[in-house]
């Protein structure tokens, strides 16, 4: 295992295990595309710097990659952590920037409140 692999593995484990980032309930229409599959319409139900939960009637398997596209944004790569009864929880491959996160929340929660850094 190279140093790069080790660093990637360590980050991946931390992203999957550290679920302490505050999760904000949202209702965001989006597109979710599983690796090797066709994208489908979904609704993101909660969002944090490290990941999201969304509706996914199509079964998604833990460990597989997927891409979430929120309105007006480029696709965000993530890894499926769990799938249960039509919902999926995913960890982003790269943490969201706090500024991007706050802008998404302001737009979709409708409260206009920005978190201070």
Tab-separated table of N, CA, C and O in Angstrom, residues 24-77:
chain	number	residue	atom	x	y	z
A	24	UNK	N	-28.626	18.912	8.850
A	24	UNK	CA	-29.726	19.855	8.724
A	24	UNK	C	-30.811	19.243	7.852
A	24	UNK	O	-30.526	18.759	6.754
A	25	UNK	N	-32.027	19.266	8.338
A	25	UNK	CA	-33.147	18.775	7.535
A	25	UNK	C	-33.401	19.760	6.401
A	25	UNK	O	-33.439	20.970	6.613
A	26	UNK	N	-33.523	19.204	5.211
A	26	UNK	CA	-33.778	20.001	4.018
A	26	UNK	C	-34.787	19.261	3.156
A	26	UNK	O	-35.175	18.139	3.469
A	27	UNK	N	-35.179	19.856	2.089
A	27	UNK	CA	-36.073	19.239	1.123
A	27	UNK	C	-35.624	19.746	-0.243
A	27	UNK	O	-36.183	20.704	-0.761
A	28	UNK	N	-34.583	19.105	-0.789
A	28	UNK	CA	-33.943	19.595	-2.005
A	28	UNK	C	-34.159	18.610	-3.151
A	28	UNK	O	-33.708	17.463	-3.081
A	29	UNK	N	-34.824	19.034	-4.231
A	29	UNK	CA	-34.919	18.166	-5.401
A	29	UNK	C	-33.528	18.029	-6.015
A	29	UNK	O	-32.784	19.000	-6.110
A	30	UNK	N	-33.174	16.817	-6.389
A	30	UNK	CA	-31.831	16.570	-6.911
A	30	UNK	C	-31.868	15.355	-7.835
A	30	UNK	O	-32.898	14.711	-8.000
A	31	UNK	N	-30.696	15.068	-8.414
A	31	UNK	CA	-30.516	13.863	-9.216
A	31	UNK	C	-29.422	13.039	-8.559
A	31	UNK	O	-28.395	13.585	-8.142
A	32	UNK	N	-29.650	11.741	-8.447
A	32	UNK	CA	-28.668	10.827	-7.873
A	32	UNK	C	-28.349	9.768	-8.920
A	32	UNK	O	-29.255	9.172	-9.495
A	33	UNK	N	-27.056	9.587	-9.193
A	33	UNK	CA	-26.655	8.589	-10.192
A	33	UNK	C	-25.698	7.599	-9.568
A	33	UNK	O	-24.594	7.965	-9.154
A	34	UNK	N	-26.119	6.328	-9.459
A	34	UNK	CA	-25.202	5.309	-8.954
A	34	UNK	C	-24.144	4.980	-10.002
A	34	UNK	O	-24.390	5.113	-11.202
A	35	UNK	N	-22.989	4.552	-9.555
A	35	UNK	CA	-21.911	4.166	-10.463
A	35	UNK	C	-22.410	3.091	-11.425
A	35	UNK	O	-22.983	2.092	-11.005
A	36	UNK	N	-22.221	3.340	-12.708
A	36	UNK	CA	-22.628	2.376	-13.725
A	36	UNK	C	-24.115	2.358	-13.990
A	36	UNK	O	-24.593	1.534	-14.756
A	37	UNK	N	-24.857	3.257	-13.362
A	37	UNK	CA	-26.307	3.263	-13.523
A	37	UNK	C	-26.812	4.561	-14.108
A	37	UNK	O	-26.057	5.495	-14.381
A	38	UNK	N	-28.096	4.616	-14.268
A	38	UNK	CA	-28.758	5.791	-14.808
A	38	UNK	C	-29.207	6.668	-13.647
A	38	UNK	O	-29.690	6.179	-12.631
A	39	UNK	N	-29.051	7.982	-13.816
A	39	UNK	CA	-29.471	8.919	-12.781
A	39	UNK	C	-30.975	8.912	-12.615
A	39	UNK	O	-31.716	8.629	-13.547
A	40	UNK	N	-31.428	9.217	-11.398
A	40	UNK	CA	-32.852	9.292	-11.128
A	40	UNK	C	-33.133	10.496	-10.231
A	40	UNK	O	-32.260	10.975	-9.516
A	41	UNK	N	-34.363	10.974	-10.296
A	41	UNK	CA	-34.782	12.109	-9.485
A	41	UNK	C	-34.932	11.654	-8.036
A	41	UNK	O	-35.415	10.548	-7.772
A	42	UNK	N	-34.533	12.518	-7.114
A	42	UNK	CA	-34.626	12.209	-5.700
A	42	UNK	C	-34.907	13.488	-4.926
A	42	UNK	O	-34.980	14.573	-5.509
A	43	UNK	N	-35.048	13.341	-3.626
A	43	UNK	CA	-35.158	14.482	-2.721
A	43	UNK	C	-34.149	14.255	-1.604
A	43	UNK	O	-34.161	13.205	-0.959
A	44	UNK	N	-33.261	15.232	-1.406
A	44	UNK	CA	-32.293	15.168	-0.311
A	44	UNK	C	-33.044	15.584	0.951
A	44	UNK	O	-33.679	16.638	1.002
A	45	UNK	N	-32.966	14.723	1.985
A	45	UNK	CA	-33.728	14.928	3.217
A	45	UNK	C	-32.908	15.547	4.339
A	45	UNK	O	-33.445	16.219	5.199
A	46	UNK	N	-31.608	15.262	4.352
A	46	UNK	CA	-30.728	15.947	5.291
A	46	UNK	C	-29.355	16.089	4.668
A	46	UNK	O	-28.992	15.357	3.753
A	47	UNK	N	-28.625	17.081	5.164
A	47	UNK	CA	-27.348	17.444	4.568
A	47	UNK	C	-26.385	17.865	5.666
A	47	UNK	O	-26.775	18.542	6.617
A	48	UNK	N	-25.128	17.426	5.538
A	48	UNK	CA	-24.066	17.878	6.434
A	48	UNK	C	-22.835	18.144	5.575
A	48	UNK	O	-22.844	17.898	4.369
A	49	UNK	N	-21.781	18.633	6.189
A	49	UNK	CA	-20.534	18.847	5.453
A	49	UNK	C	-20.013	17.541	4.873
A	49	UNK	O	-19.370	17.523	3.838
A	50	UNK	N	-20.297	16.436	5.550
A	50	UNK	CA	-19.731	15.146	5.158
A	50	UNK	C	-20.624	14.235	4.347
A	50	UNK	O	-20.159	13.234	3.817
A	51	UNK	N	-21.922	14.546	4.223
A	51	UNK	CA	-22.774	13.635	3.485
A	51	UNK	C	-24.228	14.057	3.464
A	51	UNK	O	-24.575	15.188	3.809
A	52	UNK	N	-25.079	13.103	3.085
A	52	UNK	CA	-26.496	13.397	2.925
A	52	UNK	C	-27.326	12.128	3.050
A	52	UNK	O	-26.807	11.018	2.961
A	53	UNK	N	-28.609	12.323	3.241
A	53	UNK	CA	-29.601	11.249	3.194
A	53	UNK	C	-30.617	11.669	2.141
A	53	UNK	O	-31.007	12.843	2.081
A	54	UNK	N	-31.031	10.718	1.309
A	54	UNK	CA	-31.982	11.031	0.241
A	54	UNK	C	-32.910	9.852	0.001
A	54	UNK	O	-32.630	8.720	0.413
A	55	UNK	N	-34.002	10.122	-0.690
A	55	UNK	CA	-34.888	9.049	-1.123
A	55	UNK	C	-34.207	8.281	-2.244
A	55	UNK	O	-33.568	8.884	-3.116
A	56	UNK	N	-34.323	6.964	-2.212
A	56	UNK	CA	-33.753	6.123	-3.276
A	56	UNK	C	-34.536	4.820	-3.328
A	56	UNK	O	-34.207	3.865	-2.627
A	57	UNK	N	-35.577	4.803	-4.126
A	57	UNK	CA	-36.380	3.591	-4.228
A	57	UNK	C	-35.567	2.448	-4.832
A	57	UNK	O	-35.787	1.288	-4.525
A	58	UNK	N	-34.628	2.803	-5.692
A	58	UNK	CA	-33.721	1.824	-6.300
A	58	UNK	C	-32.688	1.420	-5.254
A	58	UNK	O	-32.084	2.250	-4.605
A	59	UNK	N	-32.502	0.119	-5.058
A	59	UNK	CA	-31.546	-0.367	-4.057
A	59	UNK	C	-30.133	0.098	-4.409
A	59	UNK	O	-29.705	0.024	-5.550
A	60	UNK	N	-29.425	0.595	-3.401
A	60	UNK	CA	-28.039	1.039	-3.578
A	60	UNK	C	-27.193	0.284	-2.559
A	60	UNK	O	-27.616	0.091	-1.414
A	61	UNK	N	-26.020	-0.149	-2.967
A	61	UNK	CA	-25.195	-1.020	-2.140
A	61	UNK	C	-24.068	-0.262	-1.446
A	61	UNK	O	-23.333	0.491	-2.090
A	62	UNK	N	-23.929	-0.452	-0.123
A	62	UNK	CA	-22.845	0.193	0.621
A	62	UNK	C	-21.491	-0.060	-0.034
A	62	UNK	O	-21.210	-1.173	-0.498
A	63	UNK	N	-20.681	0.982	-0.088
A	63	UNK	CA	-19.361	0.906	-0.700
A	63	UNK	C	-19.328	1.366	-2.146
A	63	UNK	O	-18.272	1.695	-2.669
A	64	UNK	N	-20.499	1.394	-2.802
A	64	UNK	CA	-20.544	1.841	-4.196
A	64	UNK	C	-20.495	3.363	-4.271
A	64	UNK	O	-20.958	4.051	-3.375
A	65	UNK	N	-19.966	3.858	-5.370
A	65	UNK	CA	-19.916	5.296	-5.615
A	65	UNK	C	-21.230	5.768	-6.223
A	65	UNK	O	-21.945	5.007	-6.875
A	66	UNK	N	-21.491	7.053	-6.013
A	66	UNK	CA	-22.645	7.680	-6.654
A	66	UNK	C	-22.332	9.166	-6.807
A	66	UNK	O	-21.335	9.659	-6.265
A	67	UNK	N	-23.167	9.851	-7.565
A	67	UNK	CA	-22.989	11.278	-7.799
A	67	UNK	C	-24.315	11.977	-7.547
A	67	UNK	O	-25.343	11.601	-8.115
A	68	UNK	N	-24.268	12.998	-6.696
A	68	UNK	CA	-25.439	13.790	-6.361
A	68	UNK	C	-25.320	15.133	-7.079
A	68	UNK	O	-24.307	15.824	-6.956
A	69	UNK	N	-26.369	15.493	-7.812
A	69	UNK	CA	-26.386	16.792	-8.482
A	69	UNK	C	-27.531	17.611	-7.904
A	69	UNK	O	-28.699	17.257	-8.053
A	70	UNK	N	-27.153	18.686	-7.203
A	70	UNK	CA	-28.119	19.633	-6.659
A	70	UNK	C	-28.343	20.726	-7.697
A	70	UNK	O	-27.456	21.002	-8.509
A	71	UNK	N	-29.515	21.363	-7.688
A	71	UNK	CA	-29.794	22.404	-8.685
A	71	UNK	C	-28.711	23.484	-8.716
A	71	UNK	O	-28.299	23.995	-7.668
A	72	UNK	N	-28.221	23.777	-9.905
A	72	UNK	CA	-27.234	24.836	-10.086
A	72	UNK	C	-25.817	24.464	-9.669
A	72	UNK	O	-24.955	25.336	-9.622
A	73	UNK	N	-25.575	23.193	-9.367
A	73	UNK	CA	-24.239	22.768	-8.934
A	73	UNK	C	-23.741	21.612	-9.798
A	73	UNK	O	-24.527	20.923	-10.435
A	74	UNK	N	-22.423	21.423	-9.766
A	74	UNK	CA	-21.844	20.261	-10.429
A	74	UNK	C	-22.090	19.035	-9.573
A	74	UNK	O	-22.355	19.147	-8.370
A	75	UNK	N	-21.968	17.863	-10.178
A	75	UNK	CA	-22.179	16.611	-9.454
A	75	UNK	C	-21.138	16.452	-8.346
A	75	UNK	O	-19.960	16.769	-8.528
A	76	UNK	N	-21.593	15.967	-7.197
A	76	UNK	CA	-20.729	15.719	-6.047
A	76	UNK	C	-20.586	14.209	-5.877
A	76	UNK	O	-21.591	13.499	-5.758
A	77	UNK	N	-19.345	13.728	-5.876
A	77	UNK	CA	-19.112	12.293	-5.716
A	77	UNK	C	-19.295	11.903	-4.257
A	77	UNK	O	-18.904	12.635	-3.339
